[in-house]
Amino acid sequence: MAFEKKVLITGASGGIGRACAIACAKAGYALVAHYNHGKEKAESLKAEIESFGGVCELLQFDVTDRAECAKKLEDWSEKNGAFWGIISNAGICRDNAFPALSDEEWDSVIDTNLNGFYNVIKPLVMPMCRKRQGRIIAMASISGVIGNRGQTNYSAAKGAIIAASKALAVELAGRKITVNVIAPGFIETDMIKDVPQDQVLPLIPMKRAGLPEEVASLAVYLLSDGASYITRQVIGVNGGMA
């Protein structure tokens, strides 16, 4: 493997992010795996990738801290050059019925999911533009496509990411940078551990939860040369829910 193309994955220490990191490393990309609090999980990910001959560097910062994001990412780019790919995956959910939704539940979800998208991608776009190449993938959710009960905050953040990605795709298309969105449905991660599956599975035509690896395989394809004419798209991985 050449490991010439570098890919940043935010929220890479668990769930979908981890699966994307492993799949990308196996595909020959040099990984920069971001984490914030999950240091042990991030170190475990790095060790696993290196165990099969992959390349992985860890980068710690808080995606909600705009100044810290700019400093860490600009410093990295100055030393290493532009990323080939960015997978904006870091996110949280704080589900609650809208009348009971607290200010903190609204603000934290918007800040991590939507502002985190801006805070990470903004410092990295110009280096990619100067190289006139690259791939940006935003991890949204079926919640941002159809809206989910008890997820007004999460649906708002993910829906906004979809809209922002579509606009960004138009801006960057002339620079040969693609921007696409993956919208996972019900995927087997810690995020769904408290969700009653007997209520959700009947709503899924395939009658099962998806696997993080099934999302990761799409991400690897969208990073590839073969996906160079795919941009401004929202692609669901949801077993037919939408």
PDB file of C-alpha atoms in Angstrom, residues 5-241:
ATOM      1  CA  LYS A   5      -3.609   9.949   0.346  1.00  0.00           C
ATOM      2  CA  LYS A   6      -4.435  11.163   3.821  1.00  0.00           C
ATOM      3  CA  VAL A   7      -7.945  11.011   5.251  1.00  0.00           C
ATOM      4  CA  LEU A   8      -9.243  12.684   8.392  1.00  0.00           C
ATOM      5  CA  ILE A   9     -12.122  11.019  10.224  1.00  0.00           C
ATOM      6  CA  THR A  10     -13.702  12.883  13.111  1.00  0.00           C
ATOM      7  CA  GLY A  11     -15.256  10.866  15.899  1.00  0.00           C
ATOM      8  CA  ALA A  12     -13.169   7.888  14.826  1.00  0.00           C
ATOM      9  CA  SER A  13     -12.899   6.151  18.182  1.00  0.00           C
ATOM     10  CA  GLY A  14     -16.168   4.206  18.075  1.00  0.00           C
ATOM     11  CA  GLY A  15     -19.163   2.999  16.095  1.00  0.00           C
ATOM     12  CA  ILE A  16     -19.406   4.156  12.502  1.00  0.00           C
ATOM     13  CA  GLY A  17     -16.243   6.252  12.770  1.00  0.00           C
ATOM     14  CA  ARG A  18     -14.169   3.270  13.841  1.00  0.00           C
ATOM     15  CA  ALA A  19     -15.544   1.102  11.052  1.00  0.00           C
ATOM     16  CA  CYS A  20     -14.772   3.845   8.519  1.00  0.00           C
ATOM     17  CA  ALA A  21     -11.241   4.206   9.852  1.00  0.00           C
ATOM     18  CA  ILE A  22     -10.483   0.502   9.594  1.00  0.00           C
ATOM     19  CA  ALA A  23     -12.027   0.212   6.129  1.00  0.00           C
ATOM     20  CA  CYS A  24     -10.149   3.261   4.850  1.00  0.00           C
ATOM     21  CA  ALA A  25      -6.847   2.020   6.261  1.00  0.00           C
ATOM     22  CA  LYS A  26      -7.373  -1.358   4.586  1.00  0.00           C
ATOM     23  CA  ALA A  27      -8.063   0.489   1.335  1.00  0.00           C
ATOM     24  CA  GLY A  28      -4.635   2.122   1.526  1.00  0.00           C
ATOM     25  CA  TYR A  29      -5.370   5.553   2.963  1.00  0.00           C
ATOM     26  CA  ALA A  30      -3.215   7.092   5.668  1.00  0.00           C
ATOM     27  CA  LEU A  31      -5.595   7.758   8.530  1.00  0.00           C
ATOM     28  CA  VAL A  32      -5.730  10.741  10.839  1.00  0.00           C
ATOM     29  CA  ALA A  33      -8.183   9.577  13.473  1.00  0.00           C
ATOM     30  CA  HIS A  34      -9.750  12.325  15.569  1.00  0.00           C
ATOM     31  CA  TYR A  35     -11.047  11.822  19.083  1.00  0.00           C
ATOM     32  CA  ASN A  36     -11.968  14.089  21.962  1.00  0.00           C
ATOM     33  CA  HIS A  37     -12.564  12.152  25.191  1.00  0.00           C
ATOM     34  CA  GLY A  38     -12.185   8.546  24.018  1.00  0.00           C
ATOM     35  CA  LYS A  39      -8.405   8.279  24.262  1.00  0.00           C
ATOM     36  CA  GLU A  40      -8.308   4.572  25.129  1.00  0.00           C
ATOM     37  CA  LYS A  41     -10.647   3.686  22.271  1.00  0.00           C
ATOM     38  CA  ALA A  42      -8.589   5.828  19.894  1.00  0.00           C
ATOM     39  CA  GLU A  43      -5.349   4.147  20.942  1.00  0.00           C
ATOM     40  CA  SER A  44      -7.017   0.752  20.489  1.00  0.00           C
ATOM     41  CA  LEU A  45      -8.080   1.788  16.982  1.00  0.00           C
ATOM     42  CA  LYS A  46      -4.555   2.913  16.111  1.00  0.00           C
ATOM     43  CA  ALA A  47      -3.105  -0.375  17.383  1.00  0.00           C
ATOM     44  CA  GLU A  48      -5.617  -2.405  15.363  1.00  0.00           C
ATOM     45  CA  ILE A  49      -4.874  -0.487  12.163  1.00  0.00           C
ATOM     46  CA  GLU A  50      -1.126  -0.825  12.642  1.00  0.00           C
ATOM     47  CA  SER A  51      -1.528  -4.553  13.356  1.00  0.00           C
ATOM     48  CA  PHE A  52      -2.488  -5.183   9.719  1.00  0.00           C
ATOM     49  CA  GLY A  53       0.099  -2.780   8.288  1.00  0.00           C
ATOM     50  CA  GLY A  54      -2.045   0.340   8.095  1.00  0.00           C
ATOM     51  CA  VAL A  55      -1.055   3.884   8.940  1.00  0.00           C
ATOM     52  CA  CYS A  56      -2.891   5.817  11.639  1.00  0.00           C
ATOM     53  CA  GLU A  57      -2.146   9.063  13.439  1.00  0.00           C
ATOM     54  CA  LEU A  58      -4.288  10.283  16.341  1.00  0.00           C
ATOM     55  CA  LEU A  59      -5.400  13.894  16.656  1.00  0.00           C
ATOM     56  CA  GLN A  60      -7.254  15.162  19.722  1.00  0.00           C
ATOM     57  CA  PHE A  61      -9.460  18.240  19.830  1.00  0.00           C
ATOM     58  CA  ASP A  62     -12.991  19.362  20.665  1.00  0.00           C
ATOM     59  CA  VAL A  63     -15.039  19.880  17.495  1.00  0.00           C
ATOM     60  CA  THR A  64     -17.168  22.475  19.304  1.00  0.00           C
ATOM     61  CA  ASP A  65     -14.124  24.656  20.018  1.00  0.00           C
ATOM     62  CA  ARG A  66     -13.672  26.690  16.831  1.00  0.00           C
ATOM     63  CA  ALA A  67     -10.325  28.214  17.810  1.00  0.00           C
ATOM     64  CA  GLU A  68      -8.862  24.872  18.829  1.00  0.00           C
ATOM     65  CA  CYS A  69     -10.067  23.224  15.614  1.00  0.00           C
ATOM     66  CA  ALA A  70      -8.502  25.943  13.502  1.00  0.00           C
ATOM     67  CA  LYS A  71      -5.193  25.805  15.361  1.00  0.00           C
ATOM     68  CA  LYS A  72      -4.838  22.004  15.351  1.00  0.00           C
ATOM     69  CA  LEU A  73      -5.953  21.542  11.743  1.00  0.00           C
ATOM     70  CA  GLU A  74      -4.079  24.480  10.267  1.00  0.00           C
ATOM     71  CA  ASP A  75      -0.894  23.407  12.060  1.00  0.00           C
ATOM     72  CA  TRP A  76      -1.343  19.857  10.749  1.00  0.00           C
ATOM     73  CA  SER A  77      -1.921  21.053   7.183  1.00  0.00           C
ATOM     74  CA  GLU A  78       1.138  23.301   7.246  1.00  0.00           C
ATOM     75  CA  LYS A  79       3.306  20.325   8.190  1.00  0.00           C
ATOM     76  CA  ASN A  80       1.670  17.618   6.095  1.00  0.00           C
ATOM     77  CA  GLY A  81      -0.184  19.263   3.230  1.00  0.00           C
ATOM     78  CA  ALA A  82      -3.820  18.969   2.250  1.00  0.00           C
ATOM     79  CA  PHE A  83      -6.028  16.050   3.127  1.00  0.00           C
ATOM     80  CA  TRP A  84      -7.355  13.948   0.286  1.00  0.00           C
ATOM     81  CA  GLY A  85     -10.486  13.186   2.227  1.00  0.00           C
ATOM     82  CA  ILE A  86     -12.501  14.367   5.211  1.00  0.00           C
ATOM     83  CA  ILE A  87     -15.206  12.261   6.835  1.00  0.00           C
ATOM     84  CA  SER A  88     -17.102  14.560   9.185  1.00  0.00           C
ATOM     85  CA  ASN A  89     -18.532  11.950  11.524  1.00  0.00           C
ATOM     86  CA  ALA A  90     -18.351  13.342  15.073  1.00  0.00           C
ATOM     87  CA  GLY A  91     -21.791  13.706  16.567  1.00  0.00           C
ATOM     88  CA  ILE A  92     -24.056  13.181  19.559  1.00  0.00           C
ATOM     89  CA  CYS A  93     -27.766  12.795  20.185  1.00  0.00           C
ATOM     90  CA  ARG A  94     -29.826  13.971  23.161  1.00  0.00           C
ATOM     91  CA  ASP A  95     -33.308  12.647  22.477  1.00  0.00           C
ATOM     92  CA  ASN A  96     -36.379  14.064  24.182  1.00  0.00           C
ATOM     93  CA  ALA A  97     -39.915  15.099  23.350  1.00  0.00           C
ATOM     94  CA  PHE A  98     -39.866  18.679  22.098  1.00  0.00           C
ATOM     95  CA  PRO A  99     -41.926  20.187  24.969  1.00  0.00           C
ATOM     96  CA  ALA A 100     -39.487  18.648  27.448  1.00  0.00           C
ATOM     97  CA  LEU A 101     -36.334  19.466  25.456  1.00  0.00           C
ATOM     98  CA  SER A 102     -33.863  21.459  27.513  1.00  0.00           C
ATOM     99  CA  ASP A 103     -31.731  24.310  26.220  1.00  0.00           C
ATOM    100  CA  GLU A 104     -28.652  22.174  26.870  1.00  0.00           C
ATOM    101  CA  GLU A 105     -30.072  19.268  24.859  1.00  0.00           C
ATOM    102  CA  TRP A 106     -30.747  21.580  21.929  1.00  0.00           C
ATOM    103  CA  ASP A 107     -27.493  23.539  22.096  1.00  0.00           C
ATOM    104  CA  SER A 108     -25.149  20.592  22.632  1.00  0.00           C
ATOM    105  CA  VAL A 109     -26.564  18.655  19.661  1.00  0.00           C
ATOM    106  CA  ILE A 110     -26.477  21.666  17.340  1.00  0.00           C
ATOM    107  CA  ASP A 111     -23.008  22.650  18.535  1.00  0.00           C
ATOM    108  CA  THR A 112     -21.420  19.206  18.167  1.00  0.00           C
ATOM    109  CA  ASN A 113     -23.135  18.044  14.984  1.00  0.00           C
ATOM    110  CA  LEU A 114     -23.665  21.203  12.934  1.00  0.00           C
ATOM    111  CA  ASN A 115     -21.064  23.643  14.258  1.00  0.00           C
ATOM    112  CA  GLY A 116     -18.582  20.759  14.434  1.00  0.00           C
ATOM    113  CA  PHE A 117     -19.090  20.217  10.694  1.00  0.00           C
ATOM    114  CA  TYR A 118     -18.214  23.879  10.049  1.00  0.00           C
ATOM    115  CA  ASN A 119     -15.377  24.054  12.574  1.00  0.00           C
ATOM    116  CA  VAL A 120     -13.569  21.063  11.075  1.00  0.00           C
ATOM    117  CA  ILE A 121     -14.133  21.556   7.360  1.00  0.00           C
ATOM    118  CA  LYS A 122     -13.613  25.333   7.172  1.00  0.00           C
ATOM    119  CA  PRO A 123      -9.849  25.305   8.014  1.00  0.00           C
ATOM    120  CA  LEU A 124      -9.191  22.449   5.582  1.00  0.00           C
ATOM    121  CA  VAL A 125     -11.012  23.600   2.454  1.00  0.00           C
ATOM    122  CA  MET A 126      -8.463  26.084   1.088  1.00  0.00           C
ATOM    123  CA  PRO A 127      -5.535  23.624   1.130  1.00  0.00           C
ATOM    124  CA  MET A 128      -7.746  21.175  -0.779  1.00  0.00           C
ATOM    125  CA  CYS A 129      -8.757  23.910  -3.221  1.00  0.00           C
ATOM    126  CA  ARG A 130      -5.137  24.778  -3.902  1.00  0.00           C
ATOM    127  CA  LYS A 131      -4.451  21.140  -4.800  1.00  0.00           C
ATOM    128  CA  ARG A 132      -7.670  21.003  -6.832  1.00  0.00           C
ATOM    129  CA  GLN A 133      -8.647  17.590  -5.547  1.00  0.00           C
ATOM    130  CA  GLY A 134     -10.362  15.921  -2.662  1.00  0.00           C
ATOM    131  CA  ARG A 135     -13.373  14.252  -1.125  1.00  0.00           C
ATOM    132  CA  ILE A 136     -15.611  15.538   1.654  1.00  0.00           C
ATOM    133  CA  ILE A 137     -18.133  13.184   3.236  1.00  0.00           C
ATOM    134  CA  ALA A 138     -20.603  14.366   5.858  1.00  0.00           C
ATOM    135  CA  MET A 139     -22.219  11.751   8.066  1.00  0.00           C
ATOM    136  CA  ALA A 140     -25.843  12.776   8.515  1.00  0.00           C
ATOM    137  CA  SER A 141     -28.774  10.516   9.442  1.00  0.00           C
ATOM    138  CA  ILE A 142     -32.133   9.294   8.251  1.00  0.00           C
ATOM    139  CA  SER A 143     -33.391  11.610  11.006  1.00  0.00           C
ATOM    140  CA  GLY A 144     -32.234  14.567   8.920  1.00  0.00           C
ATOM    141  CA  VAL A 145     -34.099  13.230   5.880  1.00  0.00           C
ATOM    142  CA  ILE A 146     -37.494  12.208   7.271  1.00  0.00           C
ATOM    143  CA  GLY A 147     -37.454  13.546  10.847  1.00  0.00           C
ATOM    144  CA  ASN A 148     -37.772  11.275  13.866  1.00  0.00           C
ATOM    145  CA  ARG A 149     -40.026  11.513  16.886  1.00  0.00           C
ATOM    146  CA  GLY A 150     -38.133  12.789  19.923  1.00  0.00           C
ATOM    147  CA  GLN A 151     -35.244  14.045  17.776  1.00  0.00           C
ATOM    148  CA  THR A 152     -36.191  17.596  16.833  1.00  0.00           C
ATOM    149  CA  ASN A 153     -32.715  18.778  17.809  1.00  0.00           C
ATOM    150  CA  TYR A 154     -30.911  15.922  16.055  1.00  0.00           C
ATOM    151  CA  SER A 155     -33.097  16.162  12.943  1.00  0.00           C
ATOM    152  CA  ALA A 156     -32.457  19.915  12.795  1.00  0.00           C
ATOM    153  CA  ALA A 157     -28.687  19.443  12.976  1.00  0.00           C
ATOM    154  CA  LYS A 158     -28.512  16.593  10.480  1.00  0.00           C
ATOM    155  CA  GLY A 159     -30.954  18.250   8.075  1.00  0.00           C
ATOM    156  CA  ALA A 160     -28.845  21.398   8.148  1.00  0.00           C
ATOM    157  CA  ILE A 161     -25.711  19.370   7.418  1.00  0.00           C
ATOM    158  CA  ILE A 162     -27.428  17.918   4.351  1.00  0.00           C
ATOM    159  CA  ALA A 163     -28.373  21.392   3.095  1.00  0.00           C
ATOM    160  CA  ALA A 164     -24.918  22.811   3.830  1.00  0.00           C
ATOM    161  CA  SER A 165     -23.208  19.914   2.056  1.00  0.00           C
ATOM    162  CA  LYS A 166     -25.329  20.399  -1.050  1.00  0.00           C
ATOM    163  CA  ALA A 167     -24.398  24.081  -1.177  1.00  0.00           C
ATOM    164  CA  LEU A 168     -20.721  23.343  -0.529  1.00  0.00           C
ATOM    165  CA  ALA A 169     -20.714  20.744  -3.297  1.00  0.00           C
ATOM    166  CA  VAL A 170     -21.739  23.421  -5.792  1.00  0.00           C
ATOM    167  CA  GLU A 171     -19.000  25.779  -4.592  1.00  0.00           C
ATOM    168  CA  LEU A 172     -16.241  23.173  -4.752  1.00  0.00           C
ATOM    169  CA  ALA A 173     -17.193  21.211  -7.862  1.00  0.00           C
ATOM    170  CA  GLY A 174     -15.034  23.410 -10.095  1.00  0.00           C
ATOM    171  CA  ARG A 175     -12.045  22.584  -7.903  1.00  0.00           C
ATOM    172  CA  LYS A 176     -12.549  18.838  -8.440  1.00  0.00           C
ATOM    173  CA  ILE A 177     -13.600  18.358  -4.822  1.00  0.00           C
ATOM    174  CA  THR A 178     -16.680  16.242  -4.268  1.00  0.00           C
ATOM    175  CA  VAL A 179     -19.032  16.708  -1.328  1.00  0.00           C
ATOM    176  CA  ASN A 180     -21.504  13.979  -0.456  1.00  0.00           C
ATOM    177  CA  VAL A 181     -23.643  12.933   2.478  1.00  0.00           C
ATOM    178  CA  ILE A 182     -24.175   9.495   3.953  1.00  0.00           C
ATOM    179  CA  ALA A 183     -27.432   9.206   5.879  1.00  0.00           C
ATOM    180  CA  PRO A 184     -27.392   6.020   7.986  1.00  0.00           C
ATOM    181  CA  GLY A 185     -30.567   4.577   9.411  1.00  0.00           C
ATOM    182  CA  PHE A 186     -30.779   2.178  12.357  1.00  0.00           C
ATOM    183  CA  ILE A 187     -27.167   1.026  12.751  1.00  0.00           C
ATOM    184  CA  GLU A 188     -25.748  -1.245  15.454  1.00  0.00           C
ATOM    185  CA  THR A 189     -23.751   1.240  17.549  1.00  0.00           C
ATOM    186  CA  ASP A 190     -23.828   2.511  21.121  1.00  0.00           C
ATOM    187  CA  MET A 191     -26.185   5.267  19.946  1.00  0.00           C
ATOM    188  CA  ILE A 192     -29.065   2.783  19.637  1.00  0.00           C
ATOM    189  CA  LYS A 193     -28.392   0.663  22.724  1.00  0.00           C
ATOM    190  CA  ASP A 194     -31.352   2.167  24.610  1.00  0.00           C
ATOM    191  CA  VAL A 195     -33.732   2.122  21.641  1.00  0.00           C
ATOM    192  CA  PRO A 196     -36.420  -0.610  21.835  1.00  0.00           C
ATOM    193  CA  GLN A 197     -35.658  -2.670  18.736  1.00  0.00           C
ATOM    194  CA  ASP A 198     -39.058  -4.343  18.758  1.00  0.00           C
ATOM    195  CA  GLN A 199     -40.560  -0.947  17.942  1.00  0.00           C
ATOM    196  CA  VAL A 200     -38.055   0.005  15.249  1.00  0.00           C
ATOM    197  CA  LEU A 201     -37.420  -3.204  13.310  1.00  0.00           C
ATOM    198  CA  PRO A 202     -41.008  -3.460  11.984  1.00  0.00           C
ATOM    199  CA  LEU A 203     -40.445  -0.058  10.328  1.00  0.00           C
ATOM    200  CA  ILE A 204     -37.435  -1.357   8.378  1.00  0.00           C
ATOM    201  CA  PRO A 205     -38.279  -3.298   5.206  1.00  0.00           C
ATOM    202  CA  MET A 206     -35.153  -5.439   5.644  1.00  0.00           C
ATOM    203  CA  LYS A 207     -36.209  -6.218   9.265  1.00  0.00           C
ATOM    204  CA  ARG A 208     -32.756  -5.770  10.766  1.00  0.00           C
ATOM    205  CA  ALA A 209     -30.346  -3.155  11.991  1.00  0.00           C
ATOM    206  CA  GLY A 210     -27.462  -2.195   9.736  1.00  0.00           C
ATOM    207  CA  LEU A 211     -23.812  -2.743  10.506  1.00  0.00           C
ATOM    208  CA  PRO A 212     -21.200   0.017  10.829  1.00  0.00           C
ATOM    209  CA  GLU A 213     -19.170  -1.825   8.185  1.00  0.00           C
ATOM    210  CA  GLU A 214     -22.007  -1.397   5.695  1.00  0.00           C
ATOM    211  CA  VAL A 215     -21.774   2.365   6.144  1.00  0.00           C
ATOM    212  CA  ALA A 216     -17.985   2.259   5.972  1.00  0.00           C
ATOM    213  CA  SER A 217     -17.954   0.450   2.630  1.00  0.00           C
ATOM    214  CA  LEU A 218     -19.901   3.323   1.085  1.00  0.00           C
ATOM    215  CA  ALA A 219     -17.519   5.874   2.590  1.00  0.00           C
ATOM    216  CA  VAL A 220     -14.538   4.065   1.074  1.00  0.00           C
ATOM    217  CA  TYR A 221     -16.192   4.104  -2.325  1.00  0.00           C
ATOM    218  CA  LEU A 222     -16.995   7.831  -2.124  1.00  0.00           C
ATOM    219  CA  LEU A 223     -13.327   8.504  -1.323  1.00  0.00           C
ATOM    220  CA  SER A 224     -12.168   6.574  -4.366  1.00  0.00           C
ATOM    221  CA  ASP A 225     -11.184   7.740  -7.839  1.00  0.00           C
ATOM    222  CA  GLY A 226     -14.175   5.819  -9.135  1.00  0.00           C
ATOM    223  CA  ALA A 227     -16.522   8.247  -7.377  1.00  0.00           C
ATOM    224  CA  SER A 228     -15.066  11.350  -9.037  1.00  0.00           C
ATOM    225  CA  TYR A 229     -18.345  12.226 -10.811  1.00  0.00           C
ATOM    226  CA  ILE A 230     -20.547  11.792  -7.741  1.00  0.00           C
ATOM    227  CA  THR A 231     -21.178  14.965  -5.783  1.00  0.00           C
ATOM    228  CA  ARG A 232     -24.055  16.786  -4.031  1.00  0.00           C
ATOM    229  CA  GLN A 233     -25.706  13.461  -3.225  1.00  0.00           C
ATOM    230  CA  VAL A 234     -27.390  12.170  -0.073  1.00  0.00           C
ATOM    231  CA  ILE A 235     -27.102   8.394   0.048  1.00  0.00           C
ATOM    232  CA  GLY A 236     -29.081   6.412   2.600  1.00  0.00           C
ATOM    233  CA  VAL A 237     -27.873   3.236   4.293  1.00  0.00           C
ATOM    234  CA  ASN A 238     -31.119   2.345   5.997  1.00  0.00           C
ATOM    235  CA  GLY A 239     -32.525  -1.010   4.869  1.00  0.00           C
ATOM    236  CA  GLY A 240     -35.305   0.687   2.917  1.00  0.00           C
ATOM    237  CA  MET A 241     -36.677   2.968   5.645  1.00  0.00           C
TER     238      MET A 241
END
